[in-house]
Coordinates of N, CA and C in Angstrom, one line a residue:
M1 N -157.6 -38.1 166.0 CA -157.7 -36.3 166.5 C -158.5 -36.1 167.0
S2 N -158.6 -36.2 168.5 CA -159.8 -36.0 169.5 C -161.0 -34.6 169.1
N3 N -162.0 -35.0 169.9 CA -163.0 -33.0 168.9 C -162.0 -32.6 170.1
A4 N -161.9 -32.8 171.1 CA -160.7 -31.3 172.2 C -159.5 -30.5 171.1
D5 N -159.1 -31.7 170.8 CA -157.9 -31.7 169.6 C -158.0 -30.9 168.4
L6 N -158.9 -30.9 167.9 CA -159.7 -30.2 166.5 C -159.9 -29.2 167.4
A7 N -160.9 -28.6 168.4 CA -161.4 -28.0 168.6 C -160.5 -26.9 169.4
D8 N -159.0 -27.5 169.9 CA -157.2 -26.9 170.1 C -157.4 -26.3 168.4
A9 N -157.2 -26.4 168.1 CA -156.8 -26.8 166.2 C -157.9 -25.3 165.3
S10 N -159.0 -25.3 165.7 CA -159.5 -24.0 165.1 C -159.6 -22.5 166.0
L11 N -159.0 -22.9 167.2 CA -158.0 -21.0 167.4 C -156.8 -20.5 167.2
P12 N -157.6 -19.2 167.8 CA -156.1 -18.0 166.7 C -155.0 -18.3 167.5
R13 N -153.8 -19.0 166.9 CA -152.6 -19.4 167.7 C -151.9 -17.4 168.2
S14 N -152.3 -16.2 167.0 CA -151.2 -15.0 168.1 C -152.9 -14.0 167.6
A15 N -153.1 -13.1 167.7 CA -153.2 -11.6 167.2 C -153.8 -10.8 166.1
K16 N -151.6 -11.9 165.2 CA -152.1 -11.7 163.9 C -152.8 -12.4 163.4
E17 N -153.6 -13.5 163.6 CA -153.8 -14.4 163.0 C -155.4 -13.2 162.7
L18 N -156.2 -12.7 164.2 CA -157.3 -12.0 163.7 C -156.8 -10.7 163.1
E19 N -156.1 -10.6 162.5 CA -155.7 -9.4 161.2 C -157.4 -8.8 159.9
A20 N -157.6 -10.3 160.2 CA -158.2 -10.8 158.8 C -159.6 -10.2 158.7
V21 N -160.6 -9.9 160.1 CA -161.1 -10.1 161.1 C -162.1 -8.1 161.5
Y22 N -160.4 -8.1 161.8 CA -159.7 -6.2 162.3 C -161.1 -5.3 161.6
D23 N -161.8 -4.9 160.3 CA -162.3 -4.6 159.2 C -163.9 -5.0 159.1
V24 N -163.7 -6.0 160.1 CA -165.6 -6.4 159.8 C -166.4 -5.4 160.2
P25 N -167.5 -4.6 159.4 CA -168.5 -4.3 160.3 C -168.9 -4.8 161.4
V26 N -169.3 -4.1 162.5 CA -171.2 -4.9 163.5 C -171.5 -3.7 163.6
Q27 N -172.5 -4.4 164.9 CA -173.8 -3.1 165.5 C -173.1 -3.8 166.9
V28 N -173.2 -2.6 167.3 CA -172.8 -2.6 168.7 C -174.3 -1.1 169.3
S29 N -174.9 -1.8 170.0 CA -176.4 -1.8 170.9 C -176.6 -1.4 172.6
A30 N -176.1 -0.4 173.4 CA -176.5 0.1 174.4 C -177.5 -0.4 174.5
V31 N -178.9 -0.9 175.3 CA -180.0 -0.6 176.0 C -180.0 -0.4 177.6
L32 N -180.5 1.1 177.9 CA -180.7 1.5 179.0 C -182.0 0.7 179.7
G33 N -182.7 0.6 178.9 CA -184.5 -0.2 179.6 C -185.2 0.2 177.7
R34 N -186.5 -1.4 178.9 CA -188.0 -1.8 177.5 C -188.5 -0.8 178.2
A35 N -189.5 -0.4 177.3 CA -191.1 -0.8 177.8 C -192.2 -0.8 176.5
R36 N -193.1 -1.0 176.6 CA -194.3 -1.7 176.3 C -195.3 0.1 176.3
M37 N -196.0 0.0 174.7 CA -196.6 0.6 174.5 C -197.8 0.3 173.6
R38 N -198.8 0.9 173.5 CA -199.5 0.9 172.5 C -199.3 2.0 172.3
V39 N -199.8 1.4 170.2 CA -199.3 2.1 169.1 C -199.8 3.8 169.8
S40 N -201.1 3.6 169.8 CA -202.1 5.3 170.9 C -201.4 5.7 171.2
Q41 N -200.4 5.5 172.9 CA -199.8 6.3 173.6 C -198.7 6.1 172.8
L42 N -197.4 5.9 172.1 CA -197.4 6.0 171.0 C -196.7 7.0 170.1
M43 N -198.2 7.6 169.7 CA -198.8 8.3 169.3 C -198.8 10.0 169.9
Q44 N -198.9 9.9 170.5 CA -199.2 10.8 171.6 C -198.6 11.8 172.6
L45 N -197.2 10.9 172.1 CA -195.8 11.2 172.8 C -195.1 12.0 171.7
S46 N -194.4 12.9 172.9 CA -194.3 14.7 172.4 C -193.4 15.0 173.1
R47 N -192.8 15.6 172.4 CA -191.2 16.4 173.0 C -190.7 16.9 175.1
G48 N -190.5 16.5 175.4 CA -190.3 16.6 176.7 C -191.1 15.3 178.3
M49 N -192.0 14.6 176.8 CA -192.7 13.3 177.8 C -191.8 12.3 178.4
V50 N -191.5 11.7 179.1 CA -191.2 10.5 180.1 C -191.5 9.0 179.4
I51 N -190.8 8.7 179.5 CA -191.2 7.1 178.9 C -190.5 6.1 179.9
D52 N -191.6 5.4 180.8 CA -191.3 4.9 182.8 C -190.2 3.3 181.3
L53 N -189.4 3.2 182.1 CA -188.5 1.9 181.0 C -189.1 0.8 182.5
D54 N -187.9 0.4 182.4 CA -187.8 -1.1 183.4 C -186.8 -1.0 183.4
R55 N -185.4 -1.0 184.2 CA -184.9 -0.9 184.5 C -184.7 0.2 185.4
K56 N -184.6 0.2 187.5 CA -183.3 1.8 187.6 C -182.3 2.0 187.3
V57 N -182.7 3.1 187.9 CA -181.7 4.0 188.0 C -180.2 3.1 188.9
G58 N -179.3 3.3 188.5 CA -177.9 2.3 188.9 C -177.8 0.3 188.2
E59 N -178.9 0.2 187.7 CA -178.7 -1.1 187.3 C -177.3 -1.4 186.1
P60 N -177.0 -2.3 186.2 CA -176.0 -2.4 184.6 C -176.8 -1.7 183.1
I61 N -176.4 -1.5 182.7 CA -177.2 -1.7 181.2 C -176.7 -3.1 180.1
D62 N -177.5 -3.2 179.6 CA -176.9 -4.2 178.3 C -176.5 -3.7 177.4
I63 N -175.4 -4.6 177.3 CA -175.0 -4.3 175.5 C -174.8 -5.0 174.6
Y64 N -175.2 -5.0 173.6 CA -175.3 -6.5 172.3 C -174.4 -6.0 171.1
V65 N -173.5 -7.2 170.6 CA -173.6 -6.7 169.1 C -173.4 -7.5 168.2
N66 N -174.7 -7.0 167.4 CA -175.4 -7.9 166.2 C -176.3 -8.6 166.7
N67 N -176.9 -7.6 167.7 CA -177.8 -8.5 168.2 C -177.8 -9.7 169.6
R68 N -176.6 -9.6 169.8 CA -176.7 -10.0 170.3 C -175.9 -10.3 171.8
L69 N -176.0 -10.7 173.2 CA -175.8 -10.2 174.0 C -174.4 -10.2 174.8
V70 N -174.0 -9.1 174.7 CA -172.3 -9.6 174.8 C -171.8 -9.3 176.3
A71 N -172.7 -8.5 177.5 CA -171.8 -7.2 178.1 C -172.9 -7.0 179.1
R72 N -173.0 -6.7 180.6 CA -173.5 -5.4 181.3 C -172.3 -4.3 181.5
G73 N -172.9 -3.3 181.8 CA -172.1 -2.2 182.0 C -173.1 -0.7 181.9
E74 N -171.7 -0.1 182.4 CA -172.5 1.7 183.1 C -172.2 2.5 182.2
V75 N -173.2 3.7 182.3 CA -173.0 4.0 182.0 C -172.1 6.2 182.1
V76 N -171.3 6.5 180.8 CA -170.7 7.3 181.7 C -170.5 8.1 180.8
V77 N -169.9 9.8 181.1 CA -170.2 10.2 180.5 C -167.9 10.7 180.1
V78 N -168.2 11.2 178.4 CA -166.5 11.2 178.4 C -166.6 12.6 177.5
E79 N -166.5 13.0 178.4 CA -166.5 15.0 177.5 C -167.3 15.4 177.0
D80 N -168.4 15.5 176.3 CA -169.4 16.5 176.2 C -170.1 14.5 175.7
R81 N -169.9 14.1 175.8 CA -170.2 12.8 174.7 C -171.0 11.7 176.2
L82 N -172.1 10.7 175.9 CA -171.9 9.8 176.5 C -171.3 8.9 176.5
G83 N -171.2 7.2 177.1 CA -169.7 6.7 176.3 C -170.7 4.9 177.4
I84 N -170.1 4.3 177.2 CA -170.6 3.4 178.5 C -169.2 2.5 178.4
T85 N -168.8 1.3 180.1 CA -167.7 0.9 180.7 C -168.5 0.2 180.7
M86 N -167.8 -0.7 180.1 CA -167.9 -2.7 180.7 C -167.6 -3.2 181.6
T87 N -168.7 -4.0 182.5 CA -168.8 -4.5 183.8 C -168.0 -5.8 184.1
E88 N -169.5 -6.1 182.8 CA -169.1 -7.5 183.1 C -169.6 -7.8 181.2
I89 N -168.7 -9.7 181.1 CA -169.1 -10.5 179.6 C -169.6 -10.7 179.7
I90 N -170.9 -11.1 179.2 CA -171.3 -12.3 179.3 C -171.0 -13.1 177.9
K91 N -170.7 -14.6 178.9 CA -170.4 -15.8 178.1 C -171.5 -16.4 177.8
N92 N -171.6 -17.2 176.7 CA -172.2 -17.9 176.1 C -172.8 -19.8 176.9
E93 N -173.0 -19.6 177.5 CA -172.7 -21.5 177.3 C -173.7 -22.5 176.3
T94 N -173.6 -22.1 174.9 CA -174.3 -22.2 173.7 C -173.0 -23.8 173.8
S95 N -174.4 -25.2 173.3 CA -173.6 -26.2 172.8 C -173.0 -26.6 171.2
E96 N -172.2 -26.2 170.7 CA -172.3 -26.3 169.2 C -172.0 -27.9 168.9

């Protein structure tokens, strides 16, 4: 059996085969941007102060699953809550 055959054999054949992992909890994070500051600056923050992030308005945000970048998206408003719509799936190009 070739490596390609082994890889194909390990792929799920149907959604039914994935049911075993449906209940596995994952942590999903949406990162609007990042900022670096000294502890002294952090201690001076108070309610209403603005922290400048490294992103501009309209730039996509990063979506992480278990601290791994998996997608980029946009912030949306759904009724009275913020949400995320994915606009790009990040394909990992790791060789295993």
